JSON list of C-alpha atoms in Angstrom, two decimals:
[
{"chain": "A", "resi": 263, "resn": "MET", "atom": "CA", "xyz": [16.37, -22.04, 9.88]},
{"chain": "A", "resi": 264, "resn": "PHE", "atom": "CA", "xyz": [16.64, -19.62, 6.94]},
{"chain": "A", "resi": 265, "resn": "LEU", "atom": "CA", "xyz": [19.85, -18.00, 5.70]},
{"chain": "A", "resi": 266, "resn": "ARG", "atom": "CA", "xyz": [18.21, -15.49, 3.35]},
{"chain": "A", "resi": 267, "resn": "GLU", "atom": "CA", "xyz": [14.81, -13.86, 3.11]},
{"chain": "A", "resi": 268, "resn": "SER", "atom": "CA", "xyz": [14.40, -15.41, -0.33]},
{"chain": "A", "resi": 269, "resn": "ASP", "atom": "CA", "xyz": [14.65, -18.86, 1.30]},
{"chain": "A", "resi": 270, "resn": "MET", "atom": "CA", "xyz": [11.27, -18.17, 2.91]},
{"chain": "A", "resi": 271, "resn": "ALA", "atom": "CA", "xyz": [9.57, -17.43, -0.40]},
{"chain": "A", "resi": 272, "resn": "PRO", "atom": "CA", "xyz": [8.81, -21.04, -1.48]},
{"chain": "A", "resi": 273, "resn": "SER", "atom": "CA", "xyz": [6.96, -21.84, 1.75]},
{"chain": "A", "resi": 274, "resn": "VAL", "atom": "CA", "xyz": [4.95, -18.60, 1.70]},
{"chain": "A", "resi": 275, "resn": "THR", "atom": "CA", "xyz": [4.24, -18.97, -2.02]},
{"chain": "A", "resi": 276, "resn": "ARG", "atom": "CA", "xyz": [2.82, -22.46, -1.41]},
{"chain": "A", "resi": 277, "resn": "TRP", "atom": "CA", "xyz": [0.65, -21.09, 1.38]},
{"chain": "A", "resi": 278, "resn": "MET", "atom": "CA", "xyz": [-0.69, -18.36, -0.91]},
{"chain": "A", "resi": 279, "resn": "THR", "atom": "CA", "xyz": [-1.24, -20.72, -3.83]},
{"chain": "A", "resi": 280, "resn": "ARG", "atom": "CA", "xyz": [-3.17, -23.18, -1.66]},
{"chain": "A", "resi": 281, "resn": "ALA", "atom": "CA", "xyz": [-5.42, -20.27, -0.69]},
{"chain": "A", "resi": 282, "resn": "GLY", "atom": "CA", "xyz": [-6.32, -19.84, -4.37]},
{"chain": "A", "resi": 283, "resn": "LEU", "atom": "CA", "xyz": [-4.04, -16.90, -5.09]},
{"chain": "A", "resi": 284, "resn": "HIS", "atom": "CA", "xyz": [-2.00, -16.32, -8.23]},
{"chain": "A", "resi": 285, "resn": "VAL", "atom": "CA", "xyz": [1.38, -15.14, -6.94]},
{"chain": "A", "resi": 286, "resn": "LYS", "atom": "CA", "xyz": [4.04, -12.78, -8.28]},
{"chain": "A", "resi": 287, "resn": "ARG", "atom": "CA", "xyz": [7.45, -12.40, -6.66]},
{"chain": "A", "resi": 288, "resn": "GLU", "atom": "CA", "xyz": [9.22, -9.04, -6.38]},
{"chain": "A", "resi": 289, "resn": "PHE", "atom": "CA", "xyz": [6.03, -7.24, -7.33]},
{"chain": "A", "resi": 290, "resn": "VAL", "atom": "CA", "xyz": [6.74, -3.68, -8.44]},
{"chain": "A", "resi": 291, "resn": "THR", "atom": "CA", "xyz": [4.60, -0.98, -6.81]},
{"chain": "A", "resi": 292, "resn": "PRO", "atom": "CA", "xyz": [4.76, 2.82, -7.26]},
{"chain": "A", "resi": 293, "resn": "TRP", "atom": "CA", "xyz": [6.84, 3.08, -4.08]},
{"chain": "A", "resi": 294, "resn": "GLY", "atom": "CA", "xyz": [9.08, 0.02, -4.27]},
{"chain": "A", "resi": 295, "resn": "ILE", "atom": "CA", "xyz": [9.07, -3.75, -4.49]},
{"chain": "A", "resi": 296, "resn": "CYS", "atom": "CA", "xyz": [6.76, -6.04, -2.53]},
{"chain": "A", "resi": 297, "resn": "ASP", "atom": "CA", "xyz": [8.30, -9.47, -1.93]},
{"chain": "A", "resi": 298, "resn": "LEU", "atom": "CA", "xyz": [5.14, -11.43, -2.75]},
{"chain": "A", "resi": 299, "resn": "ALA", "atom": "CA", "xyz": [1.76, -10.30, -4.07]},
{"chain": "A", "resi": 300, "resn": "GLY", "atom": "CA", "xyz": [-1.20, -12.50, -4.87]},
{"chain": "A", "resi": 301, "resn": "VAL", "atom": "CA", "xyz": [-4.64, -12.08, -6.39]},
{"chain": "A", "resi": 302, "resn": "SER", "atom": "CA", "xyz": [-7.72, -14.22, -6.80]},
{"chain": "A", "resi": 303, "resn": "PHE", "atom": "CA", "xyz": [-10.03, -13.07, -9.57]},
{"chain": "A", "resi": 304, "resn": "ASN", "atom": "CA", "xyz": [-13.79, -12.81, -9.18]},
{"chain": "A", "resi": 305, "resn": "THR", "atom": "CA", "xyz": [-14.72, -15.27, -11.90]},
{"chain": "A", "resi": 306, "resn": "GLU", "atom": "CA", "xyz": [-18.10, -13.67, -12.69]},
{"chain": "A", "resi": 307, "resn": "HIS", "atom": "CA", "xyz": [-16.57, -10.22, -13.00]},
{"chain": "A", "resi": 308, "resn": "ALA", "atom": "CA", "xyz": [-13.73, -11.60, -15.12]},
{"chain": "A", "resi": 309, "resn": "ALA", "atom": "CA", "xyz": [-16.25, -13.34, -17.39]},
{"chain": "A", "resi": 310, "resn": "HIS", "atom": "CA", "xyz": [-18.17, -10.08, -17.84]},
{"chain": "A", "resi": 311, "resn": "ARG", "atom": "CA", "xyz": [-14.98, -8.24, -18.73]},
{"chain": "A", "resi": 312, "resn": "MET", "atom": "CA", "xyz": [-14.11, -10.90, -21.30]},
{"chain": "A", "resi": 313, "resn": "HIS", "atom": "CA", "xyz": [-17.64, -10.56, -22.68]},
{"chain": "A", "resi": 314, "resn": "LEU", "atom": "CA", "xyz": [-16.93, -6.84, -23.15]},
{"chain": "A", "resi": 315, "resn": "ARG", "atom": "CA", "xyz": [-13.72, -7.88, -24.98]},
{"chain": "A", "resi": 316, "resn": "GLN", "atom": "CA", "xyz": [-11.58, -5.86, -22.60]},
{"chain": "A", "resi": 317, "resn": "LYS", "atom": "CA", "xyz": [-8.65, -8.25, -22.82]},
{"chain": "A", "resi": 318, "resn": "LYS", "atom": "CA", "xyz": [-5.93, -5.61, -22.59]},
{"chain": "A", "resi": 319, "resn": "SER", "atom": "CA", "xyz": [-4.81, -4.24, -19.25]},
{"chain": "A", "resi": 320, "resn": "VAL", "atom": "CA", "xyz": [-5.02, -0.73, -17.88]},
{"chain": "A", "resi": 321, "resn": "ALA", "atom": "CA", "xyz": [-1.26, -0.41, -17.93]},
{"chain": "A", "resi": 322, "resn": "SER", "atom": "CA", "xyz": [-0.63, 3.04, -16.44]},
{"chain": "A", "resi": 323, "resn": "ILE", "atom": "CA", "xyz": [-1.65, 4.72, -13.21]},
{"chain": "A", "resi": 324, "resn": "THR", "atom": "CA", "xyz": [-2.81, 7.80, -15.12]},
{"chain": "A", "resi": 325, "resn": "ARG", "atom": "CA", "xyz": [-5.11, 5.63, -17.21]},
{"chain": "A", "resi": 326, "resn": "ALA", "atom": "CA", "xyz": [-6.44, 3.95, -14.07]},
{"chain": "A", "resi": 327, "resn": "VAL", "atom": "CA", "xyz": [-7.16, 7.32, -12.44]},
{"chain": "A", "resi": 328, "resn": "LEU", "atom": "CA", "xyz": [-9.00, 8.57, -15.52]},
{"chain": "A", "resi": 329, "resn": "LEU", "atom": "CA", "xyz": [-11.01, 5.37, -15.90]},
{"chain": "A", "resi": 330, "resn": "LEU", "atom": "CA", "xyz": [-12.25, 5.62, -12.32]},
{"chain": "A", "resi": 331, "resn": "GLU", "atom": "CA", "xyz": [-13.33, 9.23, -12.91]},
{"chain": "A", "resi": 332, "resn": "ILE", "atom": "CA", "xyz": [-15.49, 8.36, -15.91]},
{"chain": "A", "resi": 333, "resn": "PRO", "atom": "CA", "xyz": [-19.12, 7.46, -15.05]},
{"chain": "A", "resi": 334, "resn": "ASP", "atom": "CA", "xyz": [-20.49, 4.02, -15.87]},
{"chain": "A", "resi": 335, "resn": "ALA", "atom": "CA", "xyz": [-22.63, 3.80, -18.99]},
{"chain": "A", "resi": 336, "resn": "GLU", "atom": "CA", "xyz": [-25.17, 1.82, -16.93]},
{"chain": "A", "resi": 337, "resn": "GLU", "atom": "CA", "xyz": [-25.74, 4.90, -14.78]},
{"chain": "A", "resi": 338, "resn": "ASP", "atom": "CA", "xyz": [-26.68, 6.95, -17.85]},
{"chain": "A", "resi": 339, "resn": "LYS", "atom": "CA", "xyz": [-24.15, 9.61, -16.88]},
{"chain": "A", "resi": 340, "resn": "SER", "atom": "CA", "xyz": [-21.16, 10.99, -18.77]},
{"chain": "A", "resi": 341, "resn": "VAL", "atom": "CA", "xyz": [-18.27, 13.42, -18.52]},
{"chain": "A", "resi": 342, "resn": "SER", "atom": "CA", "xyz": [-16.50, 15.66, -21.01]},
{"chain": "A", "resi": 343, "resn": "ILE", "atom": "CA", "xyz": [-12.79, 15.50, -21.80]},
{"chain": "A", "resi": 344, "resn": "ALA", "atom": "CA", "xyz": [-12.60, 19.19, -20.89]},
{"chain": "A", "resi": 345, "resn": "ARG", "atom": "CA", "xyz": [-13.90, 18.38, -17.43]},
{"chain": "A", "resi": 346, "resn": "LEU", "atom": "CA", "xyz": [-11.24, 15.69, -16.96]},
{"chain": "A", "resi": 347, "resn": "VAL", "atom": "CA", "xyz": [-8.50, 18.01, -18.20]},
{"chain": "A", "resi": 348, "resn": "SER", "atom": "CA", "xyz": [-9.63, 20.64, -15.69]},
{"chain": "A", "resi": 349, "resn": "ARG", "atom": "CA", "xyz": [-9.90, 18.07, -12.90]},
{"chain": "A", "resi": 350, "resn": "PHE", "atom": "CA", "xyz": [-6.27, 16.95, -13.29]},
{"chain": "A", "resi": 351, "resn": "ALA", "atom": "CA", "xyz": [-4.69, 20.16, -14.59]},
{"chain": "A", "resi": 352, "resn": "ALA", "atom": "CA", "xyz": [-2.40, 20.46, -11.56]},
{"chain": "A", "resi": 353, "resn": "THR", "atom": "CA", "xyz": [-0.77, 17.06, -12.10]},
{"chain": "A", "resi": 354, "resn": "VAL", "atom": "CA", "xyz": [-1.39, 15.84, -15.66]},
{"chain": "A", "resi": 355, "resn": "GLY", "atom": "CA", "xyz": [-1.04, 17.80, -18.89]},
{"chain": "A", "resi": 356, "resn": "GLU", "atom": "CA", "xyz": [-3.87, 18.13, -21.39]},
{"chain": "A", "resi": 357, "resn": "GLU", "atom": "CA", "xyz": [-2.02, 16.18, -24.09]},
{"chain": "A", "resi": 358, "resn": "LEU", "atom": "CA", "xyz": [-1.43, 13.22, -21.79]},
{"chain": "A", "resi": 359, "resn": "VAL", "atom": "CA", "xyz": [-5.06, 13.19, -20.64]},
{"chain": "A", "resi": 360, "resn": "ALA", "atom": "CA", "xyz": [-6.24, 13.19, -24.26]},
{"chain": "A", "resi": 361, "resn": "ALA", "atom": "CA", "xyz": [-3.78, 10.44, -25.23]},
{"chain": "A", "resi": 362, "resn": "GLU", "atom": "CA", "xyz": [-4.73, 8.21, -22.31]},
{"chain": "A", "resi": 363, "resn": "ILE", "atom": "CA", "xyz": [-8.45, 8.70, -23.00]},
{"chain": "A", "resi": 364, "resn": "GLU", "atom": "CA", "xyz": [-7.93, 7.65, -26.61]},
{"chain": "A", "resi": 365, "resn": "ARG", "atom": "CA", "xyz": [-6.11, 4.54, -25.42]},
{"chain": "A", "resi": 366, "resn": "LEU", "atom": "CA", "xyz": [-9.01, 3.68, -23.11]},
{"chain": "A", "resi": 367, "resn": "ILE", "atom": "CA", "xyz": [-11.41, 4.10, -26.03]},
{"chain": "A", "resi": 368, "resn": "ASP", "atom": "CA", "xyz": [-9.25, 1.98, -28.35]},
{"chain": "A", "resi": 369, "resn": "ASP", "atom": "CA", "xyz": [-9.03, -0.78, -25.72]},
{"chain": "A", "resi": 370, "resn": "GLY", "atom": "CA", "xyz": [-12.80, -0.87, -25.26]},
{"chain": "A", "resi": 371, "resn": "PHE", "atom": "CA", "xyz": [-13.01, 0.55, -21.74]},
{"chain": "A", "resi": 372, "resn": "VAL", "atom": "CA", "xyz": [-14.62, 3.86, -22.68]},
{"chain": "A", "resi": 373, "resn": "LEU", "atom": "CA", "xyz": [-17.31, 4.95, -25.13]},
{"chain": "A", "resi": 374, "resn": "ARG", "atom": "CA", "xyz": [-17.56, 8.36, -26.74]},
{"chain": "A", "resi": 375, "resn": "THR", "atom": "CA", "xyz": [-21.19, 9.42, -27.11]},
{"chain": "A", "resi": 376, "resn": "SER", "atom": "CA", "xyz": [-22.64, 11.23, -30.11]},
{"chain": "A", "resi": 377, "resn": "ARG", "atom": "CA", "xyz": [-22.13, 14.46, -28.18]},
{"chain": "A", "resi": 378, "resn": "GLY", "atom": "CA", "xyz": [-18.46, 13.66, -27.60]},
{"chain": "A", "resi": 379, "resn": "ARG", "atom": "CA", "xyz": [-18.87, 12.83, -23.93]},
{"chain": "A", "resi": 380, "resn": "LEU", "atom": "CA", "xyz": [-17.35, 9.81, -22.21]},
{"chain": "A", "resi": 381, "resn": "GLN", "atom": "CA", "xyz": [-18.84, 6.76, -20.51]},
{"chain": "A", "resi": 382, "resn": "LYS", "atom": "CA", "xyz": [-17.15, 3.72, -18.96]},
{"chain": "A", "resi": 383, "resn": "MET", "atom": "CA", "xyz": [-18.04, 0.16, -19.98]},
{"chain": "A", "resi": 384, "resn": "ASN", "atom": "CA", "xyz": [-17.98, -1.47, -16.57]},
{"chain": "A", "resi": 385, "resn": "GLY", "atom": "CA", "xyz": [-19.89, -4.03, -14.54]},
{"chain": "A", "resi": 386, "resn": "TRP", "atom": "CA", "xyz": [-16.70, -5.91, -13.59]},
{"chain": "A", "resi": 387, "resn": "MET", "atom": "CA", "xyz": [-15.12, -3.72, -10.90]},
{"chain": "A", "resi": 388, "resn": "PRO", "atom": "CA", "xyz": [-13.61, -4.88, -8.65]},
{"chain": "A", "resi": 389, "resn": "LEU", "atom": "CA", "xyz": [-11.96, -7.57, -10.73]},
{"chain": "A", "resi": 390, "resn": "GLN", "atom": "CA", "xyz": [-10.52, -9.34, -7.69]},
{"chain": "A", "resi": 391, "resn": "ASP", "atom": "CA", "xyz": [-11.92, -11.19, -4.70]},
{"chain": "A", "resi": 392, "resn": "ARG", "atom": "CA", "xyz": [-8.65, -10.89, -2.78]},
{"chain": "A", "resi": 393, "resn": "LEU", "atom": "CA", "xyz": [-5.45, -8.91, -3.18]},
{"chain": "A", "resi": 394, "resn": "VAL", "atom": "CA", "xyz": [-2.67, -9.90, -0.77]},
{"chain": "A", "resi": 395, "resn": "ALA", "atom": "CA", "xyz": [0.81, -8.52, -0.07]},
{"chain": "A", "resi": 396, "resn": "VAL", "atom": "CA", "xyz": [3.54, -10.21, 1.98]},
{"chain": "A", "resi": 397, "resn": "GLU", "atom": "CA", "xyz": [6.87, -8.75, 3.12]},
{"chain": "A", "resi": 398, "resn": "LEU", "atom": "CA", "xyz": [9.56, -11.30, 4.02]},
{"chain": "A", "resi": 399, "resn": "LYS", "atom": "CA", "xyz": [12.15, -10.50, 6.68]},
{"chain": "A", "resi": 400, "resn": "LEU", "atom": "CA", "xyz": [14.53, -12.56, 8.81]},
{"chain": "A", "resi": 401, "resn": "SER", "atom": "CA", "xyz": [14.68, -10.13, 11.73]},
{"chain": "A", "resi": 402, "resn": "ARG", "atom": "CA", "xyz": [14.29, -6.44, 10.78]},
{"chain": "A", "resi": 403, "resn": "ILE", "atom": "CA", "xyz": [10.87, -6.04, 12.34]},
{"chain": "A", "resi": 404, "resn": "ALA", "atom": "CA", "xyz": [10.36, -2.28, 12.08]},
{"chain": "A", "resi": 405, "resn": "GLU", "atom": "CA", "xyz": [11.48, -2.19, 8.45]},
{"chain": "A", "resi": 406, "resn": "ALA", "atom": "CA", "xyz": [9.12, -5.01, 7.50]},
{"chain": "A", "resi": 407, "resn": "LEU", "atom": "CA", "xyz": [6.16, -3.40, 9.26]},
{"chain": "A", "resi": 408, "resn": "LYS", "atom": "CA", "xyz": [6.78, -0.06, 7.55]},
{"chain": "A", "resi": 409, "resn": "GLN", "atom": "CA", "xyz": [6.85, -1.78, 4.17]},
{"chain": "A", "resi": 410, "resn": "ALA", "atom": "CA", "xyz": [3.70, -3.72, 4.99]},
{"chain": "A", "resi": 411, "resn": "ARG", "atom": "CA", "xyz": [1.95, -0.50, 5.96]},
{"chain": "A", "resi": 412, "resn": "ALA", "atom": "CA", "xyz": [2.93, 1.02, 2.60]},
{"chain": "A", "resi": 413, "resn": "ASN", "atom": "CA", "xyz": [1.55, -2.07, 0.85]},
{"chain": "A", "resi": 414, "resn": "MET", "atom": "CA", "xyz": [-1.86, -1.33, 2.35]},
{"chain": "A", "resi": 415, "resn": "GLY", "atom": "CA", "xyz": [-2.03, 1.34, -0.34]},
{"chain": "A", "resi": 416, "resn": "PHE", "atom": "CA", "xyz": [-2.88, -1.40, -2.84]},
{"chain": "A", "resi": 417, "resn": "ALA", "atom": "CA", "xyz": [-3.47, -4.66, -0.96]},
{"chain": "A", "resi": 418, "resn": "GLU", "atom": "CA", "xyz": [-6.63, -5.62, 0.87]},
{"chain": "A", "resi": 419, "resn": "GLU", "atom": "CA", "xyz": [-4.58, -7.92, 3.13]},
{"chain": "A", "resi": 420, "resn": "SER", "atom": "CA", "xyz": [-1.03, -6.94, 4.06]},
{"chain": "A", "resi": 421, "resn": "TYR", "atom": "CA", "xyz": [1.26, -9.29, 6.00]},
{"chain": "A", "resi": 422, "resn": "VAL", "atom": "CA", "xyz": [4.76, -9.45, 7.41]},
{"chain": "A", "resi": 423, "resn": "ALA", "atom": "CA", "xyz": [6.35, -12.91, 7.41]},
{"chain": "A", "resi": 424, "resn": "PHE", "atom": "CA", "xyz": [9.21, -13.96, 9.68]},
{"chain": "A", "resi": 425, "resn": "PRO", "atom": "CA", "xyz": [10.84, -17.28, 10.57]},
{"chain": "A", "resi": 426, "resn": "MET", "atom": "CA", "xyz": [8.58, -18.96, 13.11]},
{"chain": "A", "resi": 427, "resn": "PRO", "atom": "CA", "xyz": [10.73, -18.29, 16.21]},
{"chain": "A", "resi": 428, "resn": "VAL", "atom": "CA", "xyz": [10.86, -14.56, 15.43]},
{"chain": "A", "resi": 429, "resn": "ALA", "atom": "CA", "xyz": [7.16, -14.43, 14.57]},
{"chain": "A", "resi": 430, "resn": "LEU", "atom": "CA", "xyz": [6.20, -16.21, 17.80]},
{"chain": "A", "resi": 431, "resn": "ARG", "atom": "CA", "xyz": [8.24, -13.73, 19.82]},
{"chain": "A", "resi": 432, "resn": "ILE", "atom": "CA", "xyz": [6.43, -10.84, 18.13]},
{"chain": "A", "resi": 433, "resn": "ALA", "atom": "CA", "xyz": [3.02, -12.47, 18.63]},
{"chain": "A", "resi": 434, "resn": "ARG", "atom": "CA", "xyz": [3.69, -12.99, 22.34]},
{"chain": "A", "resi": 435, "resn": "GLU", "atom": "CA", "xyz": [4.69, -9.34, 22.81]},
{"chain": "A", "resi": 436, "resn": "PRO", "atom": "CA", "xyz": [2.84, -7.38, 20.10]},
{"chain": "A", "resi": 437, "resn": "SER", "atom": "CA", "xyz": [2.52, -4.19, 22.15]},
{"chain": "A", "resi": 438, "resn": "SER", "atom": "CA", "xyz": [5.85, -2.84, 20.88]},
{"chain": "A", "resi": 439, "resn": "TRP", "atom": "CA", "xyz": [4.40, -2.87, 17.37]},
{"chain": "A", "resi": 440, "resn": "SER", "atom": "CA", "xyz": [0.75, -2.21, 18.24]},
{"chain": "A", "resi": 441, "resn": "SER", "atom": "CA", "xyz": [0.43, 0.85, 15.99]},
{"chain": "A", "resi": 442, "resn": "TYR", "atom": "CA", "xyz": [1.11, -1.37, 12.97]},
{"chain": "A", "resi": 443, "resn": "PHE", "atom": "CA", "xyz": [-1.03, -4.31, 13.98]},
{"chain": "A", "resi": 444, "resn": "ASP", "atom": "CA", "xyz": [-3.85, -1.94, 15.01]},
{"chain": "A", "resi": 445, "resn": "ASP", "atom": "CA", "xyz": [-3.72, -0.62, 11.44]},
{"chain": "A", "resi": 446, "resn": "GLY", "atom": "CA", "xyz": [-4.60, -4.12, 10.25]},
{"chain": "A", "resi": 447, "resn": "ILE", "atom": "CA", "xyz": [-1.25, -5.68, 9.31]},
{"chain": "A", "resi": 448, "resn": "GLY", "atom": "CA", "xyz": [-1.12, -9.47, 9.64]},
{"chain": "A", "resi": 449, "resn": "LEU", "atom": "CA", "xyz": [1.73, -11.64, 10.93]},
{"chain": "A", "resi": 450, "resn": "ILE", "atom": "CA", "xyz": [2.87, -14.96, 9.44]},
{"chain": "A", "resi": 451, "resn": "GLY", "atom": "CA", "xyz": [5.25, -17.47, 11.01]},
{"chain": "A", "resi": 452, "resn": "VAL", "atom": "CA", "xyz": [7.23, -19.40, 8.41]},
{"chain": "A", "resi": 453, "resn": "LEU", "atom": "CA", "xyz": [8.64, -22.92, 8.56]},
{"chain": "A", "resi": 454, "resn": "ARG", "atom": "CA", "xyz": [10.23, -24.88, 5.73]},
{"chain": "A", "resi": 455, "resn": "GLN", "atom": "CA", "xyz": [7.07, -26.81, 4.91]},
{"chain": "A", "resi": 456, "resn": "ARG", "atom": "CA", "xyz": [4.26, -24.64, 6.19]},
{"chain": "A", "resi": 457, "resn": "CYS", "atom": "CA", "xyz": [3.14, -21.20, 7.33]},
{"chain": "A", "resi": 458, "resn": "GLU", "atom": "CA", "xyz": [0.82, -20.08, 10.10]},
{"chain": "A", "resi": 459, "resn": "VAL", "atom": "CA", "xyz": [-1.07, -16.81, 10.49]},
{"chain": "A", "resi": 460, "resn": "LEU", "atom": "CA", "xyz": [-0.36, -15.64, 14.04]},
{"chain": "A", "resi": 461, "resn": "ILE", "atom": "CA", "xyz": [-2.08, -12.26, 13.76]},
{"chain": "A", "resi": 462, "resn": "ALA", "atom": "CA", "xyz": [-4.90, -11.93, 11.25]},
{"chain": "A", "resi": 463, "resn": "PRO", "atom": "CA", "xyz": [-4.95, -8.88, 8.97]},
{"chain": "A", "resi": 464, "resn": "VAL", "atom": "CA", "xyz": [-7.82, -6.43, 8.94]},
{"chain": "A", "resi": 465, "resn": "SER", "atom": "CA", "xyz": [-8.79, -4.87, 5.64]},
{"chain": "A", "resi": 466, "resn": "SER", "atom": "CA", "xyz": [-9.59, -1.16, 5.58]},
{"chain": "A", "resi": 467, "resn": "SER", "atom": "CA", "xyz": [-10.73, 0.48, 2.36]},
{"chain": "A", "resi": 468, "resn": "ARG", "atom": "CA", "xyz": [-9.70, 3.84, 3.82]},
{"chain": "A", "resi": 469, "resn": "ARG", "atom": "CA", "xyz": [-6.06, 2.94, 3.25]},
{"chain": "A", "resi": 470, "resn": "HIS", "atom": "CA", "xyz": [-6.44, 1.75, -0.33]},
{"chain": "A", "resi": 471, "resn": "ASP", "atom": "CA", "xyz": [-5.77, 4.07, -3.23]},
{"chain": "A", "resi": 472, "resn": "PRO", "atom": "CA", "xyz": [-8.42, 2.88, -5.72]},
{"chain": "A", "resi": 473, "resn": "ALA", "atom": "CA", "xyz": [-6.38, 3.81, -8.80]},
{"chain": "A", "resi": 474, "resn": "ILE", "atom": "CA", "xyz": [-3.20, 2.15, -7.54]},
{"chain": "A", "resi": 475, "resn": "GLN", "atom": "CA", "xyz": [-5.15, -0.93, -6.52]},
{"chain": "A", "resi": 476, "resn": "LEU", "atom": "CA", "xyz": [-6.72, -1.14, -9.98]},
{"chain": "A", "resi": 477, "resn": "TYR", "atom": "CA", "xyz": [-3.32, -0.66, -11.62]},
{"chain": "A", "resi": 478, "resn": "CYS", "atom": "CA", "xyz": [-1.79, -3.43, -9.49]},
{"chain": "A", "resi": 479, "resn": "VAL", "atom": "CA", "xyz": [-4.61, -5.88, -10.24]},
{"chain": "A", "resi": 480, "resn": "GLU", "atom": "CA", "xyz": [-4.16, -5.09, -13.94]},
{"chain": "A", "resi": 481, "resn": "LYS", "atom": "CA", "xyz": [-0.57, -6.36, -13.70]},
{"chain": "A", "resi": 482, "resn": "PHE", "atom": "CA", "xyz": [-2.07, -9.78, -13.03]},
{"chain": "A", "resi": 483, "resn": "TRP", "atom": "CA", "xyz": [-4.69, -9.36, -15.77]},
{"chain": "A", "resi": 484, "resn": "ARG", "atom": "CA", "xyz": [-1.90, -9.01, -18.32]},
{"chain": "A", "resi": 485, "resn": "THR", "atom": "CA", "xyz": [-1.22, -12.69, -17.81]},
{"chain": "A", "resi": 486, "resn": "GLN", "atom": "CA", "xyz": [-4.85, -13.67, -17.27]},
{"chain": "A", "resi": 487, "resn": "GLN", "atom": "CA", "xyz": [-4.90, -16.33, -19.99]},
{"chain": "A", "resi": 488, "resn": "SER", "atom": "CA", "xyz": [-2.29, -18.43, -18.19]},
{"chain": "A", "resi": 489, "resn": "LEU", "atom": "CA", "xyz": [-3.99, -17.75, -14.86]},
{"chain": "A", "resi": 490, "resn": "ILE", "atom": "CA", "xyz": [-7.33, -18.89, -16.26]},
{"chain": "A", "resi": 491, "resn": "GLN", "atom": "CA", "xyz": [-5.73, -22.10, -17.49]},
{"chain": "A", "resi": 492, "resn": "SER", "atom": "CA", "xyz": [-4.25, -22.58, -14.02]},
{"chain": "A", "resi": 493, "resn": "ASP", "atom": "CA", "xyz": [-7.72, -22.18, -12.51]},
{"chain": "A", "resi": 494, "resn": "SER", "atom": "CA", "xyz": [-9.11, -24.81, -14.87]},
{"chain": "A", "resi": 495, "resn": "ARG", "atom": "CA", "xyz": [-6.43, -27.32, -13.88]},
{"chain": "A", "resi": 496, "resn": "ARG", "atom": "CA", "xyz": [-7.41, -26.87, -10.23]},
{"chain": "A", "resi": 497, "resn": "GLY", "atom": "CA", "xyz": [-11.02, -27.70, -11.08]},
{"chain": "A", "resi": 498, "resn": "LEU", "atom": "CA", "xyz": [-12.36, -24.16, -10.84]},
{"chain": "A", "resi": 499, "resn": "ARG", "atom": "CA", "xyz": [-14.24, -22.30, -13.52]},
{"chain": "A", "resi": 500, "resn": "THR", "atom": "CA", "xyz": [-12.63, -20.84, -16.59]},
{"chain": "A", "resi": 501, "resn": "LEU", "atom": "CA", "xyz": [-13.49, -18.42, -19.37]},
{"chain": "A", "resi": 502, "resn": "GLN", "atom": "CA", "xyz": [-13.94, -19.11, -23.01]},
{"chain": "A", "resi": 503, "resn": "ASP", "atom": "CA", "xyz": [-15.11, -16.63, -25.64]},
{"chain": "A", "resi": 504, "resn": "GLY", "atom": "CA", "xyz": [-16.32, -14.31, -22.91]},
{"chain": "A", "resi": 505, "resn": "LYS", "atom": "CA", "xyz": [-18.53, -16.93, -21.23]},
{"chain": "A", "resi": 506, "resn": "MET", "atom": "CA", "xyz": [-18.11, -18.89, -18.02]},
{"chain": "A", "resi": 507, "resn": "ILE", "atom": "CA", "xyz": [-17.95, -22.65, -18.47]},
{"chain": "A", "resi": 508, "resn": "GLY", "atom": "CA", "xyz": [-17.66, -25.46, -15.96]},
{"chain": "A", "resi": 509, "resn": "VAL", "atom": "CA", "xyz": [-14.55, -27.57, -15.73]},
{"chain": "A", "resi": 510, "resn": "GLN", "atom": "CA", "xyz": [-15.07, -31.28, -15.39]},
{"chain": "A", "resi": 511, "resn": "ASP", "atom": "CA", "xyz": [-12.91, -33.40, -13.10]}
]
């Protein structure tokens, strides 16, 4: 049916795209490469972010970690740089913390108050409605499931995808792999022209690393202009000058 794992990618990519996901192949994560990753943006949250003129991405994990530690301006709370330096002293040097904070300020994500304290310009988190990961394998079941479990560190839905005969065999006898499926991993059977979910995934926020998830979503935001145009061609809503506008058929 399939000679290579990459031969499965077109069918799975079509399935993801039809579900409204923007898809990247060979998606780089902190621990390796995910075969396929897809995101659907929350259009209202994306519009608010554009309104804040936060067009640039949060392009480092350190920056993502720091941004999540800074209180929202809407909450009327703040934090000092010294507090952040102390908080991450064991893993991140003071110079790097200061440099990454300055980058967040320059890019419009963070405000420095008159007292020199920091607040986050937010109202758009989470940026995504869905974040999906798919591992493609012809037969190496245990390896695929281990990779899919790792992908739960960033994805809200993590799947393994096999050629349909292999996937059906797994679905009929899932007990051998129950520890993985009980964790919430989904199973997809792949044919040339279609895919079928044989075991539905279960999302668990306990497995997500918020900073890594933010960092991964930001990889899609880097190309958000082309994604927005793609949305408009499919008759969804798009963004213009920071405002949401309707797209006519």
